[in-house]
PDB file of C-alpha atoms in Angstrom:
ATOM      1  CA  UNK A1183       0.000   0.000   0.000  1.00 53.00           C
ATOM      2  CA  UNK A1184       1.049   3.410  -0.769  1.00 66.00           C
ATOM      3  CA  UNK A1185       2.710   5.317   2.369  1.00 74.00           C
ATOM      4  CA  UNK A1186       0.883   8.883   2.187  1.00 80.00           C
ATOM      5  CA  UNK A1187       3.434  10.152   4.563  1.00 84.00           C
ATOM      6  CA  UNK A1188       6.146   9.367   6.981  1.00 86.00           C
ATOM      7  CA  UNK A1189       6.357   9.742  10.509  1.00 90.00           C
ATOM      8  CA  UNK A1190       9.425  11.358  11.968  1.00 89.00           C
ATOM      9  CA  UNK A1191       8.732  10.418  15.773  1.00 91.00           C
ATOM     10  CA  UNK A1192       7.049   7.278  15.874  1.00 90.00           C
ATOM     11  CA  UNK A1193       7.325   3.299  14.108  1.00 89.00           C
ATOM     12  CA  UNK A1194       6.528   3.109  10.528  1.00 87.00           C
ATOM     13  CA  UNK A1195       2.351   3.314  10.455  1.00 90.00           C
ATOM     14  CA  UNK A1196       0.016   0.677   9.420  1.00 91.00           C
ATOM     15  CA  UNK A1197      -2.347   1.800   7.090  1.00 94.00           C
ATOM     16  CA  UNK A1198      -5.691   0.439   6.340  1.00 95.00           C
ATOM     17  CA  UNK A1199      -7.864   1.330   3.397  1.00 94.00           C
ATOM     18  CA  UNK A1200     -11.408   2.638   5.106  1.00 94.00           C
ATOM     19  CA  UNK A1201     -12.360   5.312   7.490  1.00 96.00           C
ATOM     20  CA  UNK A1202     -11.120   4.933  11.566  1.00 94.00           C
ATOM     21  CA  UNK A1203     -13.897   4.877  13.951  1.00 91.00           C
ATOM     22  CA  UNK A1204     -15.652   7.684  15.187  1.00 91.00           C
ATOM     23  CA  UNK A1205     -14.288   9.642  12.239  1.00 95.00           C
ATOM     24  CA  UNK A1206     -15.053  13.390  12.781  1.00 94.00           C
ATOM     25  CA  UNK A1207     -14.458  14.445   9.438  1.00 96.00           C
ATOM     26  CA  UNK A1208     -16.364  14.274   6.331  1.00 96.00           C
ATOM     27  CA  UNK A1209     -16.252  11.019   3.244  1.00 97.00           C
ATOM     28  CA  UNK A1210     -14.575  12.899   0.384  1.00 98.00           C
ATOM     29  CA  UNK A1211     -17.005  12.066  -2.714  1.00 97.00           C
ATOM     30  CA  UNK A1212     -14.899   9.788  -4.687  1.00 97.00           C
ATOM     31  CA  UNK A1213     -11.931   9.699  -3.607  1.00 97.00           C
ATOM     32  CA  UNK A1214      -9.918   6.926  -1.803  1.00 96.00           C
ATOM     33  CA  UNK A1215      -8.937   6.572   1.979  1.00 97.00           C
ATOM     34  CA  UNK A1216      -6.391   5.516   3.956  1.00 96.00           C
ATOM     35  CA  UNK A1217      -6.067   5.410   7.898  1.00 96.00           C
ATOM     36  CA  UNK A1218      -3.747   4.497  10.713  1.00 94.00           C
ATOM     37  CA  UNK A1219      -4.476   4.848  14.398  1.00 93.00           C
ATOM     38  CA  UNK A1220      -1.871   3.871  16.888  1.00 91.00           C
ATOM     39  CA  UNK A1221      -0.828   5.016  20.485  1.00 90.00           C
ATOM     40  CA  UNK A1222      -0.109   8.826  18.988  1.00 91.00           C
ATOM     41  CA  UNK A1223      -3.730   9.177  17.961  1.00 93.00           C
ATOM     42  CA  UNK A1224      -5.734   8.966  14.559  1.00 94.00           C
ATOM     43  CA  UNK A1225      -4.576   9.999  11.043  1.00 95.00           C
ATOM     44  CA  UNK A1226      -7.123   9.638   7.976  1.00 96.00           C
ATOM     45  CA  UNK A1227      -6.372  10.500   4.092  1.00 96.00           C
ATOM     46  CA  UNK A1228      -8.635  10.915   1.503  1.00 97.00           C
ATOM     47  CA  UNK A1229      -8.038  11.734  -1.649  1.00 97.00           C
ATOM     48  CA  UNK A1230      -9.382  12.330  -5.183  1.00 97.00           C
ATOM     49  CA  UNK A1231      -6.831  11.953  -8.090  1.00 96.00           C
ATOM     50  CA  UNK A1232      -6.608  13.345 -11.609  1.00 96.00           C
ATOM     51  CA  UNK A1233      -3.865  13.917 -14.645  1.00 95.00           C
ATOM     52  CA  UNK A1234      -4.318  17.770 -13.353  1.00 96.00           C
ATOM     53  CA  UNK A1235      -4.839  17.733  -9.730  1.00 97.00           C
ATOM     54  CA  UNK A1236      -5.031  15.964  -6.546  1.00 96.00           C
ATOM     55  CA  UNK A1237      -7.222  16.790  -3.856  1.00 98.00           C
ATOM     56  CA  UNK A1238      -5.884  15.729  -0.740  1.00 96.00           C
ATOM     57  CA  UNK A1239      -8.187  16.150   2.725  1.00 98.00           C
ATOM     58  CA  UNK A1240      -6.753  15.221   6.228  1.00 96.00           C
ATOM     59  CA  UNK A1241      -8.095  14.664   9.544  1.00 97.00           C
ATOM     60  CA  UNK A1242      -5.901  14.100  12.568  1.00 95.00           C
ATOM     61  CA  UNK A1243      -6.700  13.544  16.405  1.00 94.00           C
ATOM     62  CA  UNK A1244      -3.358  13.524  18.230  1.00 92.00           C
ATOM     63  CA  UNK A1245      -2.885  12.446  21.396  1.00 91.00           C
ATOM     64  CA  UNK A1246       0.917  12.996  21.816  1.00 92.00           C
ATOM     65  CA  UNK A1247       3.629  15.499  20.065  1.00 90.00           C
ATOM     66  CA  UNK A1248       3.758  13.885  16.313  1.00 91.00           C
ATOM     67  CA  UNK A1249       5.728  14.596  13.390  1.00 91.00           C
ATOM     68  CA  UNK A1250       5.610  13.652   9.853  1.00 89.00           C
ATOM     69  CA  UNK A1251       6.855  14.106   6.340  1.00 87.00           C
ATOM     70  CA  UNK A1252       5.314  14.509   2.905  1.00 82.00           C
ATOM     71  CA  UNK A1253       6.779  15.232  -0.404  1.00 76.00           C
ATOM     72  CA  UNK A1254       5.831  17.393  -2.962  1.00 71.00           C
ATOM     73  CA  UNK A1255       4.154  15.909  -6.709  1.00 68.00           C
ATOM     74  CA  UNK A1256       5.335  17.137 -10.419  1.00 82.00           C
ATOM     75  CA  UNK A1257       5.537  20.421 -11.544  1.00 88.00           C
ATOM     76  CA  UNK A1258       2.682  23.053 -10.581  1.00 92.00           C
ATOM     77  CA  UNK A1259       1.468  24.368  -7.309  1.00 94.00           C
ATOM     78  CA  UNK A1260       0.501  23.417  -4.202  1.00 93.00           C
ATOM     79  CA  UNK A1261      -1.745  24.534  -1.796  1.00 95.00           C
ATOM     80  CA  UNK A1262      -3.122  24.321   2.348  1.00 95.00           C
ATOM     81  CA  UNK A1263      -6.148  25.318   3.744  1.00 97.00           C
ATOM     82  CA  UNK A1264      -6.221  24.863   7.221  1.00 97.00           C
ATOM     83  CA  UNK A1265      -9.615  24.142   8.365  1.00 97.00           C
ATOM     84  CA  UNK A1266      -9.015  23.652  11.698  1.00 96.00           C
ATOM     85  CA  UNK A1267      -6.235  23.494  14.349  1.00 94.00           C
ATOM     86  CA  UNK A1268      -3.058  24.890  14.171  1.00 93.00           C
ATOM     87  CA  UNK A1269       0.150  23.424  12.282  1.00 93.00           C
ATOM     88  CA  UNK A1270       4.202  24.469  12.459  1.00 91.00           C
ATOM     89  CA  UNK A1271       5.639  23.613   9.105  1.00 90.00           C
ATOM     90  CA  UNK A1272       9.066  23.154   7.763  1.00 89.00           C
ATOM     91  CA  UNK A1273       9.527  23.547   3.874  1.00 82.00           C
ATOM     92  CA  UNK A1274      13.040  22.062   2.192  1.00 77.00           C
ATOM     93  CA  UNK A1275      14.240  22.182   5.832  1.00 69.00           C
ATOM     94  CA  UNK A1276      14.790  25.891   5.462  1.00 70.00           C
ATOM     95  CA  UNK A1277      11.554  27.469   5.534  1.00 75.00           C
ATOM     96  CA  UNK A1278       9.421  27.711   8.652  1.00 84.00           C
ATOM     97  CA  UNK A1279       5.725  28.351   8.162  1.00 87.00           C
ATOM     98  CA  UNK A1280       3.357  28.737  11.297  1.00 90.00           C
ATOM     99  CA  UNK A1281      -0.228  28.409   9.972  1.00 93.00           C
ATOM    100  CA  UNK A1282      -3.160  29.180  11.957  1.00 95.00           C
ATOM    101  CA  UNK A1283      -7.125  27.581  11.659  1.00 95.00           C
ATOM    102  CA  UNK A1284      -8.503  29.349   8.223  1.00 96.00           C
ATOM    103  CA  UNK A1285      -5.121  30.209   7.148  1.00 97.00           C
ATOM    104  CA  UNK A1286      -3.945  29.091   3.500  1.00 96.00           C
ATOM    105  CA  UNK A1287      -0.666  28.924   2.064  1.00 93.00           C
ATOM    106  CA  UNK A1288       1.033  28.155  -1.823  1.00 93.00           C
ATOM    107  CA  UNK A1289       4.002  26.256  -2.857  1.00 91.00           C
ATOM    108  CA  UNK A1290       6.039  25.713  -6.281  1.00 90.00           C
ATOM    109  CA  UNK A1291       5.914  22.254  -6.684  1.00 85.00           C
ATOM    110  CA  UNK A1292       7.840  19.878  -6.593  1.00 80.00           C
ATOM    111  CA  UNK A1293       9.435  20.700  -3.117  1.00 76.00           C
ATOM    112  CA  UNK A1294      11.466  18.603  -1.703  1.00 69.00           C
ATOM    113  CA  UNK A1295       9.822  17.768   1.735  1.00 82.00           C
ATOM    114  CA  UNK A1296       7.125  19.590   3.954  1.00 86.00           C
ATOM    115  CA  UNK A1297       7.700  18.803   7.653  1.00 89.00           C
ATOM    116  CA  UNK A1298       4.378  19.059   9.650  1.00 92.00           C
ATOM    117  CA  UNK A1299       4.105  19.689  13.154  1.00 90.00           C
ATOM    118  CA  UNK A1300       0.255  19.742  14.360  1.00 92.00           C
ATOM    119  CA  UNK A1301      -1.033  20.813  17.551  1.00 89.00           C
ATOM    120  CA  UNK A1302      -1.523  18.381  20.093  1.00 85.00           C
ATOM    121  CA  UNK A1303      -5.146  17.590  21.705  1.00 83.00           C
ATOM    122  CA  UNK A1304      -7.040  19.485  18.787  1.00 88.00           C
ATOM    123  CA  UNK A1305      -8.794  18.028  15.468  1.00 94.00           C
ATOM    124  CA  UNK A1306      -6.299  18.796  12.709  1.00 96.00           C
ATOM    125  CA  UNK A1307      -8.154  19.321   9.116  1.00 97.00           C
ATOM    126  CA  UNK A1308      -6.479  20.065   5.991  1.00 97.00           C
ATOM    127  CA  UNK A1309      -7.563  20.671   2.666  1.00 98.00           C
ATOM    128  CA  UNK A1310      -4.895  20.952  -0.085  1.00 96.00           C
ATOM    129  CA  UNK A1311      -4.916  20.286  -4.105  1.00 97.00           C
ATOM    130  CA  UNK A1312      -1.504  20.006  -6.149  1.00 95.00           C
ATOM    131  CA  UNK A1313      -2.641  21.376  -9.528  1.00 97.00           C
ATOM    132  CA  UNK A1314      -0.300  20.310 -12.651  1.00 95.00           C
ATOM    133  CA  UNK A1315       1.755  22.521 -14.536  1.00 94.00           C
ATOM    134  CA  UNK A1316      -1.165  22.384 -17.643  1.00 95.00           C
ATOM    135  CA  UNK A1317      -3.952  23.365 -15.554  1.00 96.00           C
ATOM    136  CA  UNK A1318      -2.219  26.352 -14.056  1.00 96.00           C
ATOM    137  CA  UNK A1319      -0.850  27.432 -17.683  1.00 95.00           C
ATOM    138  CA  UNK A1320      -4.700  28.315 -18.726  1.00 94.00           C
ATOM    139  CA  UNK A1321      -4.505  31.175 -16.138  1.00 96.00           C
ATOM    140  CA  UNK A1322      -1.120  32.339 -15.763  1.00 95.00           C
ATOM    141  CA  UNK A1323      -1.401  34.823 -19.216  1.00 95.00           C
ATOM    142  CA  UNK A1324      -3.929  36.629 -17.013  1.00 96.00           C
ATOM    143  CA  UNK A1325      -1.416  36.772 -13.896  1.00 96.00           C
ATOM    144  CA  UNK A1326       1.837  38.063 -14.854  1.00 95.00           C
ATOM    145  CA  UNK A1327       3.185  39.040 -11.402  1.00 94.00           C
ATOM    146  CA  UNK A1328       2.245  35.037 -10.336  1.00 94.00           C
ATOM    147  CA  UNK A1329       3.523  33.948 -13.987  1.00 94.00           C
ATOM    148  CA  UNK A1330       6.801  35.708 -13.411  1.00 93.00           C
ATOM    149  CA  UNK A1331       7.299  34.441  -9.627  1.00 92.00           C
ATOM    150  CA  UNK A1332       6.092  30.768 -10.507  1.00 92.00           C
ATOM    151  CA  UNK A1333       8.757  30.719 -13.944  1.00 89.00           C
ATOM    152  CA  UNK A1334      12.059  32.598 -11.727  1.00 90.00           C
ATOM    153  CA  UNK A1335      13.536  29.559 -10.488  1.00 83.00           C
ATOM    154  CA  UNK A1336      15.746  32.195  -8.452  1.00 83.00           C
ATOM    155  CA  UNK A1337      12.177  32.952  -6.250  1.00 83.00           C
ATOM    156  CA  UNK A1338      11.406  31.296  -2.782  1.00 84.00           C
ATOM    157  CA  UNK A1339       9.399  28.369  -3.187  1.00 85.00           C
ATOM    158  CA  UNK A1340       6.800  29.902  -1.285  1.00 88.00           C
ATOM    159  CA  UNK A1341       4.547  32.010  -2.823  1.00 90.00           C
ATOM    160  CA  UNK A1342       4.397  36.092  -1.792  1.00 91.00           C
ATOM    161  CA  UNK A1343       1.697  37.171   0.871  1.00 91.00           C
ATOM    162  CA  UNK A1344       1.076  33.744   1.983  1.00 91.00           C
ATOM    163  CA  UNK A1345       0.002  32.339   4.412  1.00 93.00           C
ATOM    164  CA  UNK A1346      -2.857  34.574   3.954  1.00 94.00           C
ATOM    165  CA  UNK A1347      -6.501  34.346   5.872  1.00 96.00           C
ATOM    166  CA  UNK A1348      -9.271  32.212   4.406  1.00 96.00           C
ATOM    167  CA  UNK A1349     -12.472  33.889   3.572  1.00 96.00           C
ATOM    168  CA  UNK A1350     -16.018  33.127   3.401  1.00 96.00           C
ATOM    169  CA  UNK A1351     -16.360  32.707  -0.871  1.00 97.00           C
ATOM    170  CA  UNK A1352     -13.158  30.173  -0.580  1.00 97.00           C
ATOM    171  CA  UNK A1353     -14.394  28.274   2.033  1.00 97.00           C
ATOM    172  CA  UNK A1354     -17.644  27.656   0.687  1.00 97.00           C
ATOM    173  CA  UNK A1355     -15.996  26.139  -2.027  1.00 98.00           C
ATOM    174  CA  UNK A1356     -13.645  23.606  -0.181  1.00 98.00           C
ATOM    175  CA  UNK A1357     -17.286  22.757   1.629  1.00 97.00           C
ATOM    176  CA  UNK A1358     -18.874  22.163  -1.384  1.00 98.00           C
ATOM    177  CA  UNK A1359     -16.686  19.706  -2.430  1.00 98.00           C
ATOM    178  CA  UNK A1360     -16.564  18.171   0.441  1.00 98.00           C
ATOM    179  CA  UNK A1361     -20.753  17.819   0.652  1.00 97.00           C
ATOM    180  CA  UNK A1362     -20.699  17.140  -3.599  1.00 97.00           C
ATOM    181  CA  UNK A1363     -23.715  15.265  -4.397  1.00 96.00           C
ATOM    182  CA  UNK A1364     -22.686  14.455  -8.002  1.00 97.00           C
ATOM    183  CA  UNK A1365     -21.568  10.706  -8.809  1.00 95.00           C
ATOM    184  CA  UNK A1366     -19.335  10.134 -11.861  1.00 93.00           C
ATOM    185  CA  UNK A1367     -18.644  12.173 -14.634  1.00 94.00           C
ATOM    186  CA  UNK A1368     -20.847  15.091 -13.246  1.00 97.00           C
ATOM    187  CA  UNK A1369     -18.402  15.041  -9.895  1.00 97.00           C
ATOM    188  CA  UNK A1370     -15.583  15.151 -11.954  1.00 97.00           C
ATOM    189  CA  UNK A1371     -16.886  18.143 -14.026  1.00 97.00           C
ATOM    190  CA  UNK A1372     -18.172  19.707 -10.713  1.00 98.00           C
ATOM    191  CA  UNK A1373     -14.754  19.234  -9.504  1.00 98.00           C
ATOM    192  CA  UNK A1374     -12.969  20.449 -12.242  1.00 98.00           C
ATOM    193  CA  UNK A1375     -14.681  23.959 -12.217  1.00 97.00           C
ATOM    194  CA  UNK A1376     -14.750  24.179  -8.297  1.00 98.00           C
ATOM    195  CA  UNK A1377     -10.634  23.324  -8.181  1.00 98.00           C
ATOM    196  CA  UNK A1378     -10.299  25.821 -11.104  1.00 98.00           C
ATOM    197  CA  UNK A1379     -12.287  28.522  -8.869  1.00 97.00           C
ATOM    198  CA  UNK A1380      -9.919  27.955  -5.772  1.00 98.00           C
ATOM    199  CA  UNK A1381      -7.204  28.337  -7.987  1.00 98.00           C
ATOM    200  CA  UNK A1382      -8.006  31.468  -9.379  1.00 97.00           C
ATOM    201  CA  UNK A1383      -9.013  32.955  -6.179  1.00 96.00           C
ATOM    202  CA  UNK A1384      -5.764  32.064  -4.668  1.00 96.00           C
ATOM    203  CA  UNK A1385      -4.189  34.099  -8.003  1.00 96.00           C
ATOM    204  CA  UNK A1386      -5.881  37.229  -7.394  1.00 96.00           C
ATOM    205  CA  UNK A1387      -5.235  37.191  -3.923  1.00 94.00           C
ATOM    206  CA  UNK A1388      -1.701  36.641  -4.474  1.00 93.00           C
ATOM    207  CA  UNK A1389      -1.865  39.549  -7.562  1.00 93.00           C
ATOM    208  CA  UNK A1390      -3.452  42.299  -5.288  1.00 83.00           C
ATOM    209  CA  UNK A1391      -1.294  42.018  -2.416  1.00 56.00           C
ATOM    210  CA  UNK A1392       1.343  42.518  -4.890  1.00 47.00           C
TER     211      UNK A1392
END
């Protein structure tokens, strides 16, 4: 089975491919799971997988200090909404992020790791989607200042003026992917144009801080 991450302060983790009991998150329409629960607490991944993005939601209940590794996916971006708790964060063991619940950050991808340290005692969600290189092309002509940053492989992987707050139009639309009552292809298209709209908002937001 595929290891979704690595722990850094614990024995490797067993995964198992349904949701852990007394799950307090949401299913993730479509997409697969895996979950581990051991003396540190409960980790669950869900995720829904295309040629030009991942969606990737998380929900952790730790018990005891835990840390863990990811790695980044092909060329594109990456992104974090944190839905709830708090989270220290490490990028390419240079770059220290401290996010905060409703806080959102974005990434040049690939990195090479993200270290994640949650807060203890607290219901960690987070919602992030790698988009590929080809799906952020169709907006970048419109973005110069993010077009520029993105192709200057002198700039900090992170992107400028994040992390940045959440608001109320970009949460709805992590929600409504989360509650999508589509099946099949009209998920996927429902998907594809709600991903797209996150994407663009995170753009603008980026482009008017500027």
């Amino acid at each position: 089975m595929n290891q979704p991450l690595r722990t850094l302060t614990h024995s490797a983790l067993i995964w198992k491919d349904d949701l852990p009991v007394n799950f307090p998150g949401v299913r993730l329409p479509g997409g697969n799971v895996q979950s581990c629960t051991g003396e540190f607490g409960t980790i669950c991944i869900q995720e829904f997988i295309t040629p030009d993005y991942r969606i990737r939601y998380v929900v952790a209940e730790l018990e005891e200090p835990f840390l863990y590794q990811s790695n980044g996916l092909n060329n594109g971006v990456d992104s974090l909404i944190l839905l709830t708790g708090n989270l220290q964060q490490e990028i390419n063991d240079y770059k220290r992020v401290r996010l905060f619940e409703n806080q959102w950050w974005l990434v040049k991808a690939p990195f090479t790791t993200i270290t994640s340290s949650p807060e203890i005692n607290k219901i960690l969600q987070t919602f992030t989607i790698w988009f590929s290189e080809k799906f952020i092309d169709e907006l970048l002509p419109i973005f110069p200042f993010v077009q520029q940053y993105i192709q200057d492989e002198d700039t900090d992987t992170q992107l400028p003026n994040t992390p940045a707050w959440v608001d109320h139009e970009t949460l709805e639309y992590v929600q409504s992917i989360l509650k999508c009552s589509y099946t099949d292809e009209w998920r996927r298209d429902y998907f594809d144009s709600r991903v797209r709209d996150l994407l663009f908002k995170f753009f603008v937001r980026i482009s008017t801080d500027d």
